[in-house]
Amino acid sequence: MKILLIGSTARADCIAEAIIKSKTKPELYAIMPSMNPGVKQKAKELIAHSVTDFSFIINYAKKIKPDFAVLGPDDPIAMGLANELEKIGVPSFGPKKEVAKIESSKSFARELMKKHSIEGLPKFRVFSDSEGMKDFASSLEQIVIKPDGLTGGKGVKVQGDHFDSIEQGLSYADSLLAKGKVVIEEKLEGEEFSLQSFCDGKTVLDCIPVQDHKRAFEGDLGPNCGGMGSYSCENHLLPFLKEKDLKQAHKITEQVALALKKETGTEFKGILYGGFILTKKGVKLIEYNARFGDPEVMNVLPLMKSDFVEVCKAVIEGKLNEISLEFEQKASVCKYVVPEGYPLNAVKNQFIEFKETKAKHFFGAIDEKNGHYLMTGSRAMAFVGIGENLEKAEKISQNAVNQVKGKVFFRKDIGTRELIEKRVNHMKTLLW
Ligand code: AMP
Ligand code: GLY
């Protein structure tokens, strides 16, 4: 069997590992923006090329004739790579653009849930011009402003975090209108978690829940970024999350999958990843992504006992109802090592060195030149500790990042008892 991976970041290295460890022994071919050393080592061939150059990708796919493609990043998915590959007879683990709109259009996602009476929505309204904006924003205690389309996680602004007054928020919203619709919604207070679910359009099978850390600096300070690290627990819950909350999140995703089919006629085939928040009024949906999370994929695939390639095939063939997913009863802590200055002014073309340790490592924004690793300016390498509990997993991951050399930084606090207690206490104060 041949599989074509379209990837970027350490997410692709992690997916590549899950593919090649399959008992089906597939040959892996990959296209990524850079010569990722991890994927290069795992693949029969890695081509460094833009993942949004569809004519290049289609020509390559015609040449190698893969059994199916695995689509990693949001941009090619939103632009319809699955649709183009289907035209040449290559199915994808990754949704078509009609249903990937659940990620690429925030207004579509909110309106779909509202139309189908799916629970978990904050108060929201979609605006195409500024009429009525002020009245609606003033009716909410605190607001969040979201541009409709993909912004690489940098477009959403939250009152209290990114701006103070409603007027400042409205002026940001006004500035966005030139480019398209704007969603204004109620600010939700609580603890966020990521639930990545395999979906074949009808059946939804959840991975274990994960908590990401979006702020760049320790103590949850600094600018938002792609995510500095993440953890999952051996009991397949999170310290602030109960079984009933997880069931609620699952129900929302299941209903969204069915609503997508009803609304578009197209089945969602891939990962439907809900970014949820547990609030005092229960589980609410912050956003959907149509792909694995980065870093969250690194907390689930290394622990997945089920064969990833078999699961991808079941998704493509619409047979997810015939299988079940199994994960090891272990905790995981993933820490990203990023270049100094990340995310706003990251240094580029700087060397990075690391040692083999007990942690797994995945290569991200790294190029290999003459046997040296050079950081290309985004999250560089991820180190994943896996252990029987969080404390052990955290130690393994921290020990690995401590030994990295170069102009880099990382968050020591991810997965530590102090930070986890802070989150549990945050949730407790909200529930009082
Ligand atoms: P998104 O791109 O929609 O995931 O938003 C990025 C981040 O903004 C989320 O991870 C949340 O931390 C925050 N955010 C988005 N929507 C809300 C909301 N309604 N209430 C509070 N925080 C939000
Ligand atoms: N870690 C957040 C994301 O992948 O969107």
PDB file of C-alpha atoms in Angstrom, residues 41 46 52 98 144 149 163 244 270 295 309 319 394 409 428:
ATOM      1  CA  GLN A  41      13.813   9.467   7.542  1.00  0.00           C
ATOM      2  CA  LEU A  46       9.877  13.504   0.808  1.00  0.00           C
ATOM      3  CA  THR A  52      -1.104  24.702  -1.546  1.00  0.00           C
ATOM      4  CA  GLU A  98     -17.726  21.944   1.534  1.00  0.00           C
ATOM      5  CA  VAL A 144     -14.904  38.159  21.561  1.00  0.00           C
ATOM      6  CA  GLY A 149     -11.903  32.979   7.806  1.00  0.00           C
ATOM      7  CA  PHE A 163      -8.438  44.709  24.272  1.00  0.00           C
ATOM      8  CA  LYS A 244     -20.259  13.451  31.702  1.00  0.00           C
ATOM      9  CA  GLY A 270     -11.164  12.930   8.640  1.00  0.00           C
ATOM     10  CA  PRO A 295       0.552  19.844  19.260  1.00  0.00           C
ATOM     11  CA  VAL A 309      -3.812   3.148   8.715  1.00  0.00           C
ATOM     12  CA  LYS A 319     -16.939   1.753   8.120  1.00  0.00           C
ATOM     13  CA  GLU A 394       6.377  15.632  32.500  1.00  0.00           C
ATOM     14  CA  PHE A 409      12.924  28.612  24.615  1.00  0.00           C
ATOM     15  CA  LYS A 428     -13.650  25.196  41.130  1.00  0.00           C
TER      16      LYS A 428
END
